[in-house]
Short mmCIF file of C-alpha atoms in Angstrom, two decimals:
data_model
loop_
_atom_site.label_atom_id
_atom_site.label_comp_id
_atom_site.label_asym_id
_atom_site.label_seq_id
_atom_site.Cartn_x
_atom_site.Cartn_y
_atom_site.Cartn_z
CA MET A 20 -31.92 40.42 -0.03
CA ARG A 21 -32.72 37.21 1.84
CA ALA A 22 -34.49 35.78 -1.21
CA ARG A 23 -31.51 36.69 -3.40
CA ALA A 24 -29.12 34.97 -0.96
CA LEU A 25 -31.21 31.82 -0.98
CA LEU A 26 -31.22 31.83 -4.78
CA VAL A 27 -27.41 32.14 -4.88
CA ILE A 28 -27.06 29.24 -2.44
CA ALA A 29 -29.36 27.10 -4.58
CA MET A 30 -27.41 27.93 -7.74
CA LEU A 31 -24.11 27.08 -6.07
CA ALA A 32 -25.49 23.73 -4.90
CA VAL A 33 -26.34 22.75 -8.49
CA ALA A 34 -23.03 24.08 -9.87
CA GLY A 35 -21.10 22.06 -7.28
CA CYS A 36 -22.41 18.83 -8.84
CA GLY A 37 -20.65 19.29 -12.15
CA GLY A 38 -23.83 20.19 -14.03
CA LYS A 39 -25.42 16.79 -13.36
CA GLN A 40 -28.54 18.46 -11.90
CA VAL A 41 -28.18 16.66 -8.60
CA THR A 42 -29.49 18.89 -5.83
CA GLN A 43 -28.38 19.01 -2.22
CA ALA A 44 -31.98 19.18 -1.04
CA GLY A 45 -31.96 15.59 0.15
CA ASP A 46 -29.12 16.08 2.66
CA GLY A 47 -30.29 15.42 6.17
CA ALA A 48 -33.72 14.44 4.92
CA GLY A 49 -33.65 10.80 5.88
CA CYS A 50 -33.06 8.16 3.26
CA GLU A 51 -35.05 9.38 0.26
CA ALA A 52 -33.12 10.46 -2.82
CA ALA A 53 -33.72 13.89 -4.29
CA ASP A 54 -34.73 14.51 -7.91
CA GLY A 55 -31.76 14.62 -10.26
CA ARG A 56 -29.47 12.78 -12.64
CA ILE A 57 -26.33 10.85 -11.78
CA THR A 58 -23.71 9.00 -13.78
CA ILE A 59 -21.85 5.82 -12.86
CA ALA A 60 -18.29 5.06 -14.00
CA THR A 61 -17.93 1.32 -14.66
CA GLY A 62 -15.20 -0.41 -16.72
CA ASN A 63 -14.50 -2.35 -19.93
CA SER A 64 -17.62 -3.50 -21.78
CA GLY A 65 -16.56 -7.15 -21.41
CA GLY A 66 -16.13 -6.91 -17.64
CA VAL A 67 -18.37 -7.24 -14.59
CA TYR A 68 -18.19 -3.54 -13.60
CA TYR A 69 -19.88 -2.63 -16.88
CA VAL A 70 -22.62 -5.24 -16.54
CA LEU A 71 -23.38 -4.56 -12.88
CA GLY A 72 -23.07 -0.81 -13.39
CA GLY A 73 -25.81 -0.95 -15.99
CA GLY A 74 -27.93 -3.02 -13.64
CA LEU A 75 -27.34 -0.58 -10.80
CA ALA A 76 -28.34 2.36 -13.00
CA GLN A 77 -31.60 0.62 -13.88
CA LEU A 78 -32.21 -0.20 -10.21
CA ILE A 79 -31.69 3.42 -9.15
CA SER A 80 -33.80 4.83 -11.97
CA GLY A 81 -36.63 2.40 -11.31
CA ASN A 82 -36.80 2.79 -7.52
CA THR A 83 -35.80 6.39 -6.67
CA LYS A 84 -36.35 9.93 -7.96
CA LEU A 85 -32.88 9.82 -9.47
CA LYS A 86 -32.24 8.98 -13.11
CA ALA A 87 -28.96 7.12 -13.43
CA THR A 88 -26.83 6.21 -16.44
CA ALA A 89 -23.75 3.98 -16.58
CA ALA A 90 -20.71 4.66 -18.76
CA GLU A 91 -17.95 2.41 -20.10
CA THR A 92 -14.51 3.48 -18.83
CA GLY A 93 -10.96 2.24 -18.42
CA ALA A 94 -11.92 1.30 -14.82
CA SER A 95 -10.46 1.94 -11.36
CA VAL A 96 -7.69 4.57 -11.68
CA GLN A 97 -9.47 6.50 -14.42
CA ASN A 98 -12.77 6.19 -12.55
CA ILE A 99 -11.36 7.81 -9.41
CA GLN A 100 -9.66 10.58 -11.36
CA GLN A 101 -12.86 11.42 -13.22
CA LEU A 102 -14.98 11.03 -10.10
CA VAL A 103 -12.88 13.66 -8.33
CA ASN A 104 -13.05 15.86 -11.45
CA LYS A 105 -16.88 15.62 -11.25
CA ASP A 106 -17.25 13.82 -14.58
CA TYR A 107 -19.06 11.03 -12.71
CA ASP A 108 -21.00 10.80 -9.46
CA ILE A 109 -20.45 7.14 -8.49
CA ALA A 110 -17.49 4.96 -9.46
CA PHE A 111 -16.62 1.29 -9.28
CA SER A 112 -13.08 0.70 -8.06
CA GLN A 113 -10.85 -2.01 -6.74
CA GLY A 114 -10.05 -1.61 -3.07
CA ASP A 115 -6.28 -1.49 -3.65
CA THR A 116 -6.65 1.42 -6.08
CA ALA A 117 -9.02 3.23 -3.71
CA THR A 118 -6.47 2.76 -0.91
CA ASP A 119 -3.75 4.25 -3.10
CA ALA A 120 -6.08 7.16 -3.87
CA VAL A 121 -6.82 8.18 -0.27
CA ASN A 122 -3.20 7.61 0.79
CA GLY A 123 -1.70 9.47 -2.18
CA THR A 124 0.39 6.47 -3.25
CA GLY A 125 0.84 4.37 -6.40
CA PRO A 126 -0.86 6.05 -9.38
CA PHE A 127 -1.85 8.94 -7.07
CA GLU A 128 1.64 9.54 -5.66
CA GLY A 129 1.66 12.74 -3.59
CA LYS A 130 -1.95 13.56 -4.44
CA PRO A 131 -4.42 12.12 -1.90
CA GLN A 132 -7.94 12.00 -3.32
CA LYS A 133 -11.02 13.12 -1.34
CA ILE A 134 -13.25 10.13 -1.91
CA GLN A 135 -15.58 8.09 0.26
CA ALA A 136 -17.25 4.70 -0.08
CA LEU A 137 -20.88 3.68 -0.30
CA ALA A 138 -19.97 0.05 0.38
CA ARG A 139 -17.51 -2.73 -0.11
CA ILE A 140 -19.09 -5.06 -2.67
CA TYR A 141 -17.99 -8.33 -4.33
CA PRO A 142 -14.31 -9.37 -4.72
CA ASN A 143 -12.28 -9.40 -7.92
CA SER A 144 -10.22 -12.45 -8.84
CA THR A 145 -6.87 -12.17 -10.60
CA HIS A 146 -6.65 -14.18 -13.83
CA VAL A 147 -3.39 -14.92 -15.62
CA LEU A 148 -4.54 -16.77 -18.71
CA VAL A 149 -1.84 -18.12 -21.04
CA ARG A 150 -1.60 -20.04 -24.27
CA SER A 151 -0.87 -23.68 -23.46
CA ASP A 152 1.81 -23.90 -26.15
CA ALA A 153 3.73 -20.80 -25.00
CA GLY A 154 5.88 -22.54 -22.38
CA ILE A 155 4.44 -20.53 -19.51
CA ASN A 156 3.88 -22.31 -16.19
CA THR A 157 4.60 -19.51 -13.71
CA VAL A 158 4.43 -15.72 -13.78
CA ALA A 159 8.24 -15.64 -14.00
CA ASP A 160 7.91 -17.50 -17.33
CA LEU A 161 6.25 -14.39 -18.82
CA ARG A 162 9.73 -12.96 -19.41
CA GLY A 163 9.98 -11.94 -23.06
CA LYS A 164 6.34 -12.84 -23.74
CA ARG A 165 3.57 -10.72 -25.27
CA VAL A 166 1.29 -9.93 -22.35
CA SER A 167 -1.87 -7.85 -22.14
CA THR A 168 -1.64 -5.93 -18.86
CA GLY A 169 -5.06 -4.28 -19.14
CA SER A 170 -6.44 -0.90 -20.13
CA PRO A 171 -4.35 2.18 -19.30
CA LYS A 172 -5.32 3.59 -15.88
CA SER A 173 -7.20 0.45 -14.90
CA GLY A 174 -7.05 -1.52 -11.68
CA THR A 175 -5.96 -4.50 -13.76
CA GLU A 176 -2.90 -2.61 -14.99
CA VAL A 177 -1.93 -1.71 -11.41
CA VAL A 178 -2.25 -5.34 -10.29
CA ALA A 179 -0.49 -6.68 -13.40
CA ASN A 180 2.55 -4.50 -12.77
CA ARG A 181 2.68 -5.48 -9.10
CA LEU A 182 2.24 -9.14 -9.99
CA LEU A 183 5.13 -9.05 -12.45
CA GLN A 184 7.35 -7.25 -9.94
CA ALA A 185 6.51 -9.83 -7.25
CA ALA A 186 7.73 -12.49 -9.68
CA GLY A 187 11.02 -10.63 -10.17
CA LEU A 188 10.16 -9.07 -13.53
CA ASN A 189 10.34 -5.44 -14.67
CA PRO A 190 7.00 -4.70 -16.38
CA GLU A 191 8.65 -2.13 -18.66
CA THR A 192 11.59 -4.19 -19.90
CA ASP A 193 11.13 -7.88 -19.13
CA VAL A 194 7.80 -8.45 -20.92
CA GLN A 195 6.28 -7.18 -24.13
CA ALA A 196 3.45 -5.40 -22.33
CA GLN A 197 0.35 -4.54 -24.31
CA ARG A 198 -2.01 -2.05 -22.62
CA LEU A 199 -5.23 -3.39 -24.10
CA ASP A 200 -8.87 -3.38 -23.08
CA LEU A 201 -10.56 -6.73 -22.66
CA ALA A 202 -12.14 -6.86 -26.12
CA LYS A 203 -8.80 -6.27 -27.87
CA THR A 204 -7.13 -8.68 -25.47
CA SER A 205 -9.61 -11.37 -26.46
CA ASP A 206 -8.92 -10.75 -30.13
CA GLY A 207 -5.18 -10.96 -29.50
CA MET A 208 -5.39 -14.27 -27.67
CA LYS A 209 -7.53 -15.78 -30.42
CA SER A 210 -5.37 -14.49 -33.27
CA GLY A 211 -2.10 -15.51 -31.60
CA THR A 212 -0.68 -11.99 -31.26
CA LEU A 213 -0.69 -12.40 -27.47
CA ASP A 214 0.86 -15.13 -25.34
CA ALA A 215 -0.89 -14.22 -22.11
CA LEU A 216 -3.21 -11.81 -20.37
CA VAL A 217 -3.73 -10.45 -16.89
CA TRP A 218 -7.29 -9.65 -15.91
CA VAL A 219 -8.71 -8.71 -12.52
CA GLY A 220 -12.48 -9.05 -12.38
CA GLY A 221 -15.54 -10.77 -10.99
CA LEU A 222 -16.48 -14.39 -11.66
CA PRO A 223 -17.24 -15.26 -14.31
CA THR A 224 -16.09 -12.51 -16.67
CA ALA A 225 -17.91 -12.91 -19.98
CA GLN A 226 -14.90 -12.08 -22.16
CA ILE A 227 -12.74 -14.65 -20.34
CA THR A 228 -15.51 -17.20 -20.83
CA ASP A 229 -15.46 -16.38 -24.54
CA ILE A 230 -11.69 -16.98 -24.74
CA THR A 231 -11.73 -20.23 -22.76
CA THR A 232 -14.68 -21.53 -24.78
CA SER A 233 -13.36 -20.65 -28.21
CA MET A 234 -9.82 -21.78 -27.34
CA LYS A 235 -10.78 -24.82 -25.27
CA GLY A 236 -7.70 -26.90 -24.51
CA LYS A 237 -5.40 -24.19 -25.88
CA VAL A 238 -5.32 -21.89 -22.84
CA LYS A 239 -4.85 -22.35 -19.09
CA LEU A 240 -4.94 -20.27 -15.91
CA LEU A 241 -1.81 -20.02 -13.78
CA ASP A 242 -1.67 -20.89 -10.09
CA LEU A 243 -0.80 -17.61 -8.31
CA SER A 244 -0.70 -18.88 -4.73
CA ALA A 245 3.09 -18.43 -4.38
CA LEU A 246 2.75 -14.69 -4.95
CA VAL A 247 0.00 -13.95 -2.41
CA GLU A 248 2.31 -13.18 0.53
CA PRO A 249 4.69 -10.92 -1.44
CA LEU A 250 1.69 -9.01 -2.78
CA LYS A 251 0.13 -8.63 0.66
CA LYS A 252 3.27 -6.72 1.67
CA VAL A 253 2.51 -4.28 -1.16
CA ASN A 254 -1.16 -3.91 -0.21
CA PRO A 255 -2.81 -5.73 2.71
CA GLY A 256 -6.10 -5.78 0.79
CA TYR A 257 -4.83 -8.65 -1.36
CA GLY A 258 -5.77 -12.11 -0.11
CA PRO A 259 -5.85 -15.76 -1.23
CA GLY A 260 -8.72 -17.01 -3.35
CA LEU A 261 -9.83 -19.63 -5.84
CA ILE A 262 -11.20 -19.51 -9.35
CA PRO A 263 -13.63 -22.44 -9.22
CA ALA A 264 -13.40 -24.93 -12.07
CA ALA A 265 -17.06 -24.29 -12.92
CA SER A 266 -16.37 -20.60 -13.61
CA TYR A 267 -14.80 -21.33 -16.99
CA GLY A 268 -15.23 -25.07 -17.49
CA LEU A 269 -11.76 -25.80 -16.11
CA GLY A 270 -10.44 -29.17 -15.07
CA ALA A 271 -9.81 -28.03 -11.49
CA ASP A 272 -10.00 -25.02 -9.17
CA VAL A 273 -7.12 -22.58 -9.68
CA PRO A 274 -5.53 -20.75 -6.70
CA THR A 275 -5.29 -17.00 -7.17
CA PHE A 276 -5.46 -13.81 -5.15
CA VAL A 277 -8.42 -11.52 -4.75
CA VAL A 278 -9.04 -7.84 -4.06
CA PRO A 279 -12.33 -6.36 -2.83
CA ASN A 280 -14.30 -3.85 -4.88
CA MET A 281 -15.95 -0.67 -3.67
CA LEU A 282 -18.51 1.84 -4.86
CA LEU A 283 -17.06 5.32 -4.43
CA VAL A 284 -18.42 8.87 -4.33
CA ARG A 285 -17.02 12.32 -3.57
CA GLU A 286 -17.21 13.79 -0.08
CA ASP A 287 -19.94 16.21 -1.22
CA PHE A 288 -22.29 13.50 -2.50
CA PRO A 289 -25.73 14.19 -0.93
CA ALA A 290 -26.22 12.11 2.21
CA ALA A 291 -29.85 11.23 1.44
CA ASN A 292 -28.89 10.02 -2.05
CA ALA A 293 -26.03 7.97 -0.60
CA CYS A 294 -28.37 6.45 1.96
CA ALA A 295 -31.08 5.64 -0.59
CA ILE A 296 -28.68 4.04 -3.10
CA THR A 297 -26.79 2.01 -0.51
CA LYS A 298 -30.02 0.74 1.03
CA LEU A 299 -31.34 -0.13 -2.43
CA ILE A 300 -28.27 -2.25 -3.26
CA PHE A 301 -28.89 -4.52 -0.30
CA ASP A 302 -32.69 -4.47 -0.35
CA LYS A 303 -32.73 -5.33 -4.06
CA ARG A 304 -29.60 -7.46 -4.28
CA ALA A 305 -31.61 -10.27 -5.88
CA ASP A 306 -32.27 -7.99 -8.86
CA LEU A 307 -28.54 -7.37 -9.27
CA GLU A 308 -27.89 -11.12 -9.06
CA LYS A 309 -30.10 -11.54 -12.14
CA VAL A 310 -27.82 -9.10 -13.96
CA HIS A 311 -24.62 -10.90 -12.95
CA PRO A 312 -23.89 -13.75 -10.49
CA ALA A 313 -20.97 -11.79 -8.94
CA ALA A 314 -23.63 -9.79 -7.08
CA LYS A 315 -24.32 -12.88 -4.94
CA GLN A 316 -21.11 -12.04 -3.09
CA ILE A 317 -22.32 -8.56 -2.09
CA ASP A 318 -22.71 -8.97 1.67
CA LYS A 319 -24.05 -6.46 4.19
CA MET A 320 -21.83 -8.06 6.84
CA THR A 321 -18.69 -6.88 5.01
CA ALA A 322 -20.10 -3.73 3.41
CA ARG A 323 -18.57 -1.44 6.04
CA GLN A 324 -15.06 -2.88 5.54
CA THR A 325 -13.76 -0.04 3.38
CA ASP A 326 -10.78 1.16 5.47
CA PRO A 327 -8.78 3.23 4.85
CA VAL A 328 -11.44 4.71 2.56
CA PRO A 329 -13.96 6.55 4.77
CA LEU A 330 -17.55 5.30 4.66
CA HIS A 331 -19.93 8.05 3.54
CA ALA A 332 -22.29 9.25 6.29
CA GLY A 333 -25.35 8.44 4.18
CA ALA A 334 -24.10 4.92 3.52
CA ASN A 335 -23.39 4.50 7.21
CA GLN A 336 -27.00 5.41 7.93
CA ALA A 337 -28.27 2.87 5.38
CA LEU A 338 -26.09 0.05 6.63
CA GLY A 339 -27.11 0.69 10.21
CA SER A 340 -30.80 0.29 9.47
#
C-alpha cells in the first residue's frame, strides 16, 4: 500500500505541471534543477522578449538538466493568462501588467492571479513613433489618426490605452486603433496605412530599428515627459526615462516613460528549478548580453524589486547567495 501511495503522489506531481514532464523532485534540494522540460512565453517575434527568451532557453538547456523552449506570443496579458492555465512554465511580463494580475485589476478585473516572480529584469521604454508628415507633435494629436496599439492582450496594448486616456483621448472612439503585432505594424508604417504606433519594449527593438532606418527622416518619436505624472497615478511602476539618440540613429535623446519587466512563474513552480534558473541568469548575464544588449540592464541589485508580485522562494534563495 505504501508503494502504491508513493506512485500516486509521483503521478500527481507530474500531472500538476500541465504535462510538461517537470518533476517536483528538485524542491528543497538546494539549487540544482531537476530533469524535465519547460516552456517560456515571450512576445512578438520582432521584440526583445522573443530574442531574450530564445537566449534564456538556450542558457537553461545548456547549463541545467532542464530542456527549455521559447514560444512567440502576444506578450504580457496573454502570457500571464496562459502561465496560470499551465500552457507555459515561465513568462515574460511587464511589471504593470503583473501588478494588475496579482491585484485583480485592469485586464484581470476581479480575478487575482496566483503568480510569483523569479526576478525583475531590464526596463521597457515606451515608443510613440509617428509619420513626420502626419501633423502629430503630441499624443493628443493622435485624435482621428490610424494608430497601432499593439497585439491584443499585450502589455503594449494596456500601456497604449492608458497613454491615450492620459492625453484626454478615448482609445475606442477618438483614434482609429489597429490591434497589430509588431511585424504588421512595421508593414503599415512603411506602406502608409498607419500614421503612428505605440510600442513598449527594450532598447533597441529590432523592428523599430527597421522602421527608422527604412523611413529615415520620415518618422519621429514623440516626447512623452508631460504624461509621466498622470500615468504614475494609474500605476506607480511607471517612471521617467530616455530613449538615447544612439538607439535608433536619432538626432537627440527623446524623453519617455519606462516600466520594469519581470520573469514570472506559478506558485507551484519547483523551488530548486526556480533557484537554478534565477542564479543562472545572473551568473551568465554576459551570455544574454550577446543575445541582446537590453540584458546589460539586468541588475542583481534591483532583481528583488518585484512588489506587489511575490518573489518565489527559490529565486529568493538564488538572489541571496
